[in-house]
């Protein structure tokens, strides 16, 4: 299928969007105090008390039911995609696997979860082999029906859409390219943009694991008094037929 968005446009869009996103986050967050400086910083968009992406109830490749509660005590990264994804999915999973390697002895505290948006083609056998090719600790989960997938996507603010391919009955998926990170208590903490890199993922995991010290994102901009709830994601800007923005 011809690429609807040239690579140069994609790179430029990603750079502009990432800069705009981080600027918006900075404006919404208080400046760092001396006390904040002692706390580990997260690299991405902090999500506290978000009214979405709260939990899932799916089955793994072995047919066992899974929810966030099963991974209590670990930092969890949840990513949505499909096994035939040409670039976004393998890139993200590879970065996540490299992040675990960078954690060294703490690697076991970071759990990667891949949720398929294409259960019709991503059979349990295919999913199990796919995630294991990146890291044997990764777990793949599947919605039980199209209705459950649609409900899950609404809960997690995930954009996905089939795009017809060049061969009859073939298709690709446009989908959100970001990932969510949860702390060891199962609380949603962070939105990680696509291409954040293994170093940033590892740093985020370390920060999220240090729950007793608190989490912060620094800004040089002062903020008016008052608390701002996590923003609602938007899904109107797909990139190269593979992703859409989350704010």
mmCIF file with all atom_site columns, C-alpha atoms in Angstrom, residues 17 21 42-47 52-53 75-81 88-89 91-97 99 110-115 117 138 156-159 175-182 187-198 200-202 204-205 233 242-247:
data_model
loop_
_atom_site.group_PDB
_atom_site.id
_atom_site.type_symbol
_atom_site.label_atom_id
_atom_site.label_alt_id
_atom_site.label_comp_id
_atom_site.label_asym_id
_atom_site.label_entity_id
_atom_site.label_seq_id
_atom_site.pdbx_PDB_ins_code
_atom_site.Cartn_x
_atom_site.Cartn_y
_atom_site.Cartn_z
_atom_site.occupancy
_atom_site.B_iso_or_equiv
_atom_site.pdbx_formal_charge
_atom_site.auth_seq_id
_atom_site.auth_comp_id
_atom_site.auth_asym_id
_atom_site.auth_atom_id
_atom_site.pdbx_PDB_model_num
ATOM 1  C CA . UNK A 1 17  ? 4.225  17.440 17.837 1.00 0.00 ? 17  UNK A CA 1
ATOM 2  C CA . UNK A 1 21  ? 3.267  18.344 23.671 1.00 0.00 ? 21  UNK A CA 1
ATOM 3  C CA . UNK A 1 42  ? 9.726  11.322 34.584 1.00 0.00 ? 42  UNK A CA 1
ATOM 4  C CA . UNK A 1 43  ? 10.348 11.841 30.891 1.00 0.00 ? 43  UNK A CA 1
ATOM 5  C CA . UNK A 1 44  ? 6.984  12.180 29.198 1.00 0.00 ? 44  UNK A CA 1
ATOM 6  C CA . UNK A 1 45  ? 3.559  13.421 30.198 1.00 0.00 ? 45  UNK A CA 1
ATOM 7  C CA . UNK A 1 46  ? 2.534  12.788 33.787 1.00 0.00 ? 46  UNK A CA 1
ATOM 8  C CA . UNK A 1 47  ? -0.952 11.351 34.215 1.00 0.00 ? 47  UNK A CA 1
ATOM 9  C CA . UNK A 1 52  ? -9.157 6.570  31.672 1.00 0.00 ? 52  UNK A CA 1
ATOM 10 C CA . UNK A 1 53  ? -6.760 3.647  31.113 1.00 0.00 ? 53  UNK A CA 1
ATOM 11 C CA . UNK A 1 75  ? 6.326  -1.099 36.794 1.00 0.00 ? 75  UNK A CA 1
ATOM 12 C CA . UNK A 1 76  ? 4.066  -1.940 33.849 1.00 0.00 ? 76  UNK A CA 1
ATOM 13 C CA . UNK A 1 77  ? 4.248  -0.554 30.313 1.00 0.00 ? 77  UNK A CA 1
ATOM 14 C CA . UNK A 1 78  ? 1.136  -1.160 28.191 1.00 0.00 ? 78  UNK A CA 1
ATOM 15 C CA . UNK A 1 79  ? 1.337  -0.784 24.425 1.00 0.00 ? 79  UNK A CA 1
ATOM 16 C CA . UNK A 1 80  ? -1.346 -1.424 21.791 1.00 0.00 ? 80  UNK A CA 1
ATOM 17 C CA . UNK A 1 81  ? -0.477 -2.682 18.319 1.00 0.00 ? 81  UNK A CA 1
ATOM 18 C CA . UNK A 1 88  ? 5.922  1.532  15.169 1.00 0.00 ? 88  UNK A CA 1
ATOM 19 C CA . UNK A 1 89  ? 5.285  -1.706 17.067 1.00 0.00 ? 89  UNK A CA 1
ATOM 20 C CA . UNK A 1 91  ? 10.440 -0.113 17.349 1.00 0.00 ? 91  UNK A CA 1
ATOM 21 C CA . UNK A 1 92  ? 8.560  0.375  20.620 1.00 0.00 ? 92  UNK A CA 1
ATOM 22 C CA . UNK A 1 93  ? 8.940  -3.234 21.742 1.00 0.00 ? 93  UNK A CA 1
ATOM 23 C CA . UNK A 1 94  ? 12.646 -3.193 20.912 1.00 0.00 ? 94  UNK A CA 1
ATOM 24 C CA . UNK A 1 95  ? 13.132 -0.011 22.948 1.00 0.00 ? 95  UNK A CA 1
ATOM 25 C CA . UNK A 1 96  ? 11.240 -1.578 25.837 1.00 0.00 ? 96  UNK A CA 1
ATOM 26 C CA . UNK A 1 97  ? 13.387 -4.706 25.672 1.00 0.00 ? 97  UNK A CA 1
ATOM 27 C CA . UNK A 1 99  ? 15.223 -0.587 28.590 1.00 0.00 ? 99  UNK A CA 1
ATOM 28 C CA . UNK A 1 110 ? 9.650  -3.795 34.484 1.00 0.00 ? 110 UNK A CA 1
ATOM 29 C CA . UNK A 1 111 ? 6.827  -5.702 32.775 1.00 0.00 ? 111 UNK A CA 1
ATOM 30 C CA . UNK A 1 112 ? 6.000  -5.153 29.122 1.00 0.00 ? 112 UNK A CA 1
ATOM 31 C CA . UNK A 1 113 ? 2.413  -5.832 27.985 1.00 0.00 ? 113 UNK A CA 1
ATOM 32 C CA . UNK A 1 114 ? 1.404  -5.883 24.328 1.00 0.00 ? 114 UNK A CA 1
ATOM 33 C CA . UNK A 1 115 ? -2.346 -5.705 23.594 1.00 0.00 ? 115 UNK A CA 1
ATOM 34 C CA . UNK A 1 117 ? -5.649 -4.467 18.023 1.00 0.00 ? 117 UNK A CA 1
ATOM 35 C CA . UNK A 1 138 ? 6.750  -9.765 27.612 1.00 0.00 ? 138 UNK A CA 1
ATOM 36 C CA . UNK A 1 156 ? -7.632 3.619  27.027 1.00 0.00 ? 156 UNK A CA 1
ATOM 37 C CA . UNK A 1 157 ? -8.302 6.409  24.499 1.00 0.00 ? 157 UNK A CA 1
ATOM 38 C CA . UNK A 1 158 ? -6.685 4.327  21.761 1.00 0.00 ? 158 UNK A CA 1
ATOM 39 C CA . UNK A 1 159 ? -7.242 5.186  18.120 1.00 0.00 ? 159 UNK A CA 1
ATOM 40 C CA . UNK A 1 175 ? -3.220 3.157  15.563 1.00 0.00 ? 175 UNK A CA 1
ATOM 41 C CA . UNK A 1 176 ? -2.027 5.163  18.528 1.00 0.00 ? 176 UNK A CA 1
ATOM 42 C CA . UNK A 1 177 ? 1.723  4.818  18.881 1.00 0.00 ? 177 UNK A CA 1
ATOM 43 C CA . UNK A 1 178 ? 2.213  5.788  22.526 1.00 0.00 ? 178 UNK A CA 1
ATOM 44 C CA . UNK A 1 179 ? 2.457  3.649  25.658 1.00 0.00 ? 179 UNK A CA 1
ATOM 45 C CA . UNK A 1 180 ? 1.183  3.941  29.219 1.00 0.00 ? 180 UNK A CA 1
ATOM 46 C CA . UNK A 1 181 ? 3.335  3.368  32.315 1.00 0.00 ? 181 UNK A CA 1
ATOM 47 C CA . UNK A 1 182 ? 1.951  2.250  35.698 1.00 0.00 ? 182 UNK A CA 1
ATOM 48 C CA . UNK A 1 187 ? -1.586 3.543  39.296 1.00 0.00 ? 187 UNK A CA 1
ATOM 49 C CA . UNK A 1 188 ? -1.325 5.218  35.900 1.00 0.00 ? 188 UNK A CA 1
ATOM 50 C CA . UNK A 1 189 ? 1.668  7.544  36.009 1.00 0.00 ? 189 UNK A CA 1
ATOM 51 C CA . UNK A 1 190 ? 2.924  8.384  32.560 1.00 0.00 ? 190 UNK A CA 1
ATOM 52 C CA . UNK A 1 191 ? 2.191  8.713  28.876 1.00 0.00 ? 191 UNK A CA 1
ATOM 53 C CA . UNK A 1 192 ? 5.288  7.873  26.821 1.00 0.00 ? 192 UNK A CA 1
ATOM 54 C CA . UNK A 1 193 ? 5.416  9.221  23.295 1.00 0.00 ? 193 UNK A CA 1
ATOM 55 C CA . UNK A 1 194 ? 6.559  7.102  20.371 1.00 0.00 ? 194 UNK A CA 1
ATOM 56 C CA . UNK A 1 195 ? 10.323 6.980  19.902 1.00 0.00 ? 195 UNK A CA 1
ATOM 57 C CA . UNK A 1 196 ? 11.150 8.122  23.428 1.00 0.00 ? 196 UNK A CA 1
ATOM 58 C CA . UNK A 1 197 ? 14.106 5.723  23.438 1.00 0.00 ? 197 UNK A CA 1
ATOM 59 C CA . UNK A 1 198 ? 15.405 2.962  25.682 1.00 0.00 ? 198 UNK A CA 1
ATOM 60 C CA . UNK A 1 200 ? 14.281 7.380  28.741 1.00 0.00 ? 200 UNK A CA 1
ATOM 61 C CA . UNK A 1 201 ? 12.136 4.285  29.265 1.00 0.00 ? 201 UNK A CA 1
ATOM 62 C CA . UNK A 1 202 ? 14.654 2.869  31.722 1.00 0.00 ? 202 UNK A CA 1
ATOM 63 C CA . UNK A 1 204 ? 11.040 6.351  33.727 1.00 0.00 ? 204 UNK A CA 1
ATOM 64 C CA . UNK A 1 205 ? 10.873 2.824  35.121 1.00 0.00 ? 205 UNK A CA 1
ATOM 65 C CA . UNK A 1 233 ? -6.342 12.370 24.540 1.00 0.00 ? 233 UNK A CA 1
ATOM 66 C CA . UNK A 1 242 ? 0.457  4.016  11.921 1.00 0.00 ? 242 UNK A CA 1
ATOM 67 C CA . UNK A 1 243 ? -0.293 6.316  14.814 1.00 0.00 ? 243 UNK A CA 1
ATOM 68 C CA . UNK A 1 244 ? -2.434 9.077  16.188 1.00 0.00 ? 244 UNK A CA 1
ATOM 69 C CA . UNK A 1 245 ? -1.700 11.674 18.812 1.00 0.00 ? 245 UNK A CA 1
ATOM 70 C CA . UNK A 1 246 ? -2.536 11.457 22.484 1.00 0.00 ? 246 UNK A CA 1
ATOM 71 C CA . UNK A 1 247 ? -2.307 14.642 24.446 1.00 0.00 ? 247 UNK A CA 1
#
